[in-house]
């Protein structure tokens, strides 16, 4: 009669033993993850983070198939998650991707312990309530390919050291409260030339002439308080796809500008740009163009795609004429 209970105990032990063997998650990583969950007040987003289960099966993260170390931590789209980025994120040494996105109640500053993540390739802290400055220590993360700090409440100046990131494909600092000037060093990126997004900030002053040395694929400086000459961003020898300088105070002669043949999107609206639209723009296969609200004069050149845009592309200039505006007198 006692054989059955003993046999059941043996089965329970065997089940527990086999389940422990099947767990792939690194014990130290699991410990850190549970600390992160606790620091965030056990949000519903992390409900699957059960200490009795394999952490490599939990939502919001990814383990390497060979080493079983946590390589990605991704939290997004939860307005119930509150608090600050836990310091423990810096204790996941194999992390390559760290994303906190669309979390409107995530506050505080960018966590300094992130500097420990030497393998990090993608850092996206966007659409949150993060404040404070863009930290200089981010320049120590030499493996970063994507740095996205957009749609936050970050303030202060842009650290010039970000140009030392050798593998950066894209730098998003747009939609913040950043002030000061664009660093001179952004005309001397040490590796790749990243797509540069600085729009919707409070940046002021002139563009460093050194930016003319860069062949940006995309550069968006719109909705700031920048002034002076921006013509160095153009050039017939460049391969730029998009330039957005709209809603600033730029002032230069458009007549003398030579455009990349690759240019698909050009937005110059609401500036103080003068001169005329150069005939060279007819040779560019533009998908989007807006030069409205400037000080341009003269006839709109005929050819290319310039007549495919409606009057709103050109209106509110000093004396532009010709299709799609009124005929020149």
C-alpha positions as a printed Julia matrix, in Angstrom:
329×3 Matrix{Float64}:
  0.0    0.0     0.0
  2.99   2.32    0.57
  4.48   1.68   -2.86
  2.12   4.11   -4.63
  3.05   7.22   -2.56
  6.74   6.4    -2.94
  6.3    5.99   -6.67
  4.44   9.31   -6.88
  7.22  11.06   -4.97
  9.74   9.55   -7.39
  7.72  10.84  -10.37
  7.51  14.33   -8.88
 11.27  14.35   -8.26
 11.96  13.11  -11.78
  9.68  15.77  -13.28
 11.41  18.5   -11.3
 14.86  17.15  -12.2
 14.1   16.95  -15.92
 12.53  20.41  -15.96
 15.61  21.87  -14.31
 17.77  20.24  -16.98
 15.58  21.64  -19.75
 15.87  25.24  -18.53
 18.26  27.11  -20.8
 18.23  30.53  -19.17
 21.44  31.59  -17.5
 20.81  31.72  -13.71
 22.5   35.1   -13.27
 20.5   36.61  -16.16
 17.31  35.22  -14.64
 18.14  36.75  -11.27
 18.75  40.14  -12.88
 15.52  39.97  -14.9
 13.47  39.28  -11.79
 15.16  42.28  -10.13
 14.15  44.4   -13.14
 10.56  43.18  -12.84
 10.48  44.06   -9.14
 12.04  47.5    -9.77
  9.25  48.23  -12.25
  6.6   47.22   -9.67
  5.73  43.92  -11.37
  3.95  45.38  -14.42
  1.38  43.35  -16.33
  3.65  43.59  -19.38
  6.01  41.19  -17.57
  3.36  38.78  -16.31
  5.07  35.89  -18.09
  8.23  36.42  -16.02
  7.51  33.55  -13.65
 10.55  32.39  -11.63
  9.34  28.79  -12.02
  9.7   28.89  -15.81
 12.57  29.21  -18.26
 13.33  32.9   -18.76
 14.24  32.27  -22.4
 10.51  31.61  -22.9
  9.43  34.89  -21.33
  7.91  37.73  -23.32
  9.84  40.94  -24.02
 13.23  39.28  -24.31
 15.36  37.03  -26.48
 18.13  34.56  -25.67
 21.02  33.57  -27.9
 20.33  30.11  -29.36
 23.83  28.87  -28.53
 24.87  30.59  -25.32
 21.34  31.04  -23.94
 22.38  34.44  -22.58
 19.82  37.26  -22.8
 20.63  39.37  -25.88
 17.47  41.49  -26.26
 15.19  43.25  -23.81
 12.22  44.97  -25.46
  9.42  46.74  -23.6
  6.87  48.83  -25.45
  3.3   50.07  -25.69
  2.13  49.95  -22.08
  0.81  53.09  -20.38
  0.5   51.17  -17.11
  4.24  50.66  -16.73
  5.58  53.35  -14.38
  8.86  54.27  -12.78
 12.4   54.67  -14.06
 14.69  52.46  -16.12
 16.07  50.01  -13.55
 19.81  50.16  -12.88
 19.88  46.37  -13.23
 19.64  46.61  -17.03
 23.38  47.21  -16.91
 23.86  43.74  -15.41
 22.92  41.9   -18.61
 26.4   41.83  -20.18
 25.43  40.07  -23.42
 22.61  42.47  -24.27
 22.66  43.63  -27.91
 19.22  45.25  -28.06
 17.61  47.43  -25.4
 14.25  49.02  -26.19
 11.92  51.0   -23.93
  9.38  52.48  -26.36
  5.88  53.94  -26.2
  5.92  53.94  -22.4
  4.46  57.37  -21.5
  4.83  56.88  -17.74
  8.49  55.87  -17.82
 10.35  58.81  -16.29
 13.68  59.82  -14.81
 16.94  60.13  -16.69
 18.79  57.78  -19.02
 20.18  55.08  -16.74
 23.99  55.44  -16.27
 24.45  51.67  -15.9
 23.69  51.32  -19.62
 27.35  52.22  -20.16
 28.21  48.67  -18.99
 26.49  47.13  -22.02
 29.54  46.94  -24.28
 27.84  44.56  -26.75
 24.86  46.85  -27.28
 23.99  47.47  -30.94
 20.51  48.96  -30.71
 19.41  51.42  -28.03
 15.89  52.81  -28.42
 14.49  54.89  -25.58
 11.68  56.73  -27.34
  8.13  57.96  -26.83
  8.62  58.09  -23.05
  8.73  60.78  -20.37
 12.5   60.56  -19.91
 14.15  63.89  -19.06
 17.61  65.23  -18.33
 20.46  65.43  -20.8
 21.72  63.21  -23.58
 24.57  61.56  -21.64
 28.11  61.74  -22.9
 28.75  58.14  -21.8
 26.75  56.84  -24.77
 29.84  57.48  -26.89
 31.51  54.56  -25.07
 29.09  52.07  -26.64
 31.2   51.53  -29.74
 29.05  48.74  -31.19
 25.92  50.89  -31.48
 24.37  50.88  -34.94
 21.04  52.49  -33.97
 20.65  55.18  -31.29
 17.08  56.44  -30.95
 16.23  58.9   -28.16
 13.33  60.57  -29.99
  9.98  61.74  -28.57
 11.16  62.39  -25.0
 11.72  65.44  -22.78
 15.5   65.51  -23.04
 17.13  68.92  -22.71
 20.56  70.52  -22.78
 23.11  70.38  -25.57
 24.05  67.56  -27.92
 27.29  65.87  -26.83
 29.93  66.21  -29.52
 31.35  62.8   -28.55
 28.49  60.99  -30.34
 30.4   61.49  -33.59
 32.99  59.0   -32.32
 30.53  56.08  -32.62
 32.08  54.19  -35.57
 29.2   51.88  -36.54
 26.21  54.2   -36.28
 23.63  53.88  -39.07
 21.04  56.26  -37.59
 20.98  58.9   -34.86
 17.53  60.02  -33.67
 17.49  62.96  -31.25
 14.33  64.5   -32.71
 11.23  65.6   -30.78
 12.95  66.69  -27.58
 13.9   70.02  -25.98
 17.55  70.08  -26.96
 19.2   73.5   -27.24
 22.5   75.0   -28.3
 24.23  74.43  -31.6
 24.89  71.38  -33.76
 28.33  70.08  -32.75
 31.2   70.82  -35.13
 32.18  67.17  -34.76
 29.04  66.09  -36.63
 30.96  66.96  -39.76
 33.62  64.43  -38.77
 31.88  61.14  -37.97
 34.64  58.6   -37.39
 33.0   55.66  -39.15
 29.8   55.53  -41.15
 27.8   58.67  -41.91
 24.52  58.07  -40.06
 21.05  59.25  -40.98
 20.71  62.35  -38.79
 17.39  63.36  -37.2
 17.5   66.53  -35.06
 14.07  67.99  -35.83
 11.56  69.51  -33.39
 14.07  70.82  -30.86
 15.33  74.26  -29.83
 18.65  74.16  -31.65
 20.06  77.54  -32.68
 23.0   79.16  -34.42
 24.52  78.33  -37.76
 25.26  74.92  -39.21
 28.95  73.99  -38.85
 30.68  74.23  -42.22
 32.14  70.78  -41.52
 28.74  69.21  -42.25
 29.49  69.86  -45.89
 32.11  67.12  -45.68
 29.44  64.52  -44.91
 27.38  62.64  -47.48
 24.22  62.09  -45.43
 21.59  59.77  -46.85
 18.95  61.56  -44.74
 19.32  64.75  -42.72
 16.36  66.33  -40.93
 16.97  69.64  -39.12
 13.39  70.89  -39.36
 11.53  72.91  -36.72
 14.44  74.44  -34.88
 15.83  77.98  -34.7
 18.8   77.44  -36.99
 20.01  80.26  -39.23
 22.55  81.22  -41.85
 23.84  79.17  -44.75
 22.84  75.52  -45.22
 23.88  75.2   -48.85
 26.92  73.09  -47.91
 24.57  70.15  -47.32
 23.96  69.91  -51.07
 26.3   68.93  -53.89
 26.11  67.15  -57.23
 28.66  64.58  -56.08
 26.62  63.45  -53.07
 24.18  60.56  -52.77
 21.7   62.21  -50.38
 18.1   60.96  -50.51
 16.3   63.42  -48.2
 16.99  66.91  -46.84
 14.48  68.63  -44.55
 15.41  72.16  -43.41
 11.85  73.43  -42.99
 10.71  75.93  -40.36
 14.04  77.48  -39.45
 15.64  80.8   -40.35
 18.08  79.67  -43.02
 19.17  82.31  -45.5
 21.13  81.44  -48.65
 20.91  81.79  -52.42
 19.16  78.73  -53.88
 20.21  79.73  -57.41
 23.78  78.59  -56.77
 22.93  75.22  -55.25
 23.77  72.0   -57.1
 21.56  69.05  -56.2
 22.38  65.34  -55.89
 20.76  63.26  -58.62
 19.67  60.87  -55.88
 17.6   63.47  -54.02
 13.99  62.27  -53.61
 12.64  64.53  -50.87
 13.43  68.22  -50.35
 11.63  70.42  -47.82
 12.76  74.05  -47.42
  9.48  75.68  -46.42
  9.29  78.57  -43.91
 12.83  79.97  -44.17
 14.43  83.09  -45.67
 15.89  81.44  -48.75
 16.37  83.77  -51.72
 17.29  83.57  -55.38
 15.51  81.45  -57.95
 14.84  77.76  -58.44
 17.8   76.46  -60.48
 17.2   74.64  -63.74
 19.35  71.79  -62.43
 16.44  70.7   -60.25
 14.61  69.49  -63.38
 17.12  66.66  -63.63
 16.28  65.34  -60.17
 13.53  62.71  -59.81
 11.86  64.29  -56.79
  9.03  62.53  -54.97
  8.38  65.47  -52.65
  9.2   69.17  -52.82
  8.22  72.17  -50.71
  9.88  75.6   -51.07
  6.89  77.65  -49.89
  7.15  80.61  -47.49
 10.57  81.84  -48.61
 11.9   84.8   -50.62
 12.31  83.13  -54.0
 11.81  84.94  -57.32
 11.77  84.15  -61.0
 10.25  81.57  -63.28
  9.77  77.99  -62.1
 11.88  75.92  -64.53
  9.92  73.66  -66.88
 10.84  70.01  -66.91
 11.4   67.02  -64.7
  8.78  66.74  -61.98
  8.58  70.42  -61.06
  5.15  70.88  -62.66
  3.76  67.7   -61.06
  3.51  69.44  -57.68
  0.6   71.75  -56.88
  0.7   75.46  -56.08
  1.19  74.83  -52.32
  4.73  73.64  -53.07
  5.68  77.13  -54.28
  3.27  79.7   -52.85
  4.1   82.54  -50.42
  7.37  83.5   -52.09
  8.45  86.97  -53.15
  7.9   86.7   -56.9
  7.88  83.12  -58.17
  5.83  82.59  -61.31
  5.04  79.98  -63.93
  3.17  76.68  -63.68
  1.74  75.59  -61.33
  1.6   79.24  -60.15
  0.32  82.13  -62.26
  2.01  82.78  -65.58
  5.01  85.11  -65.58
  4.3   88.63  -66.9
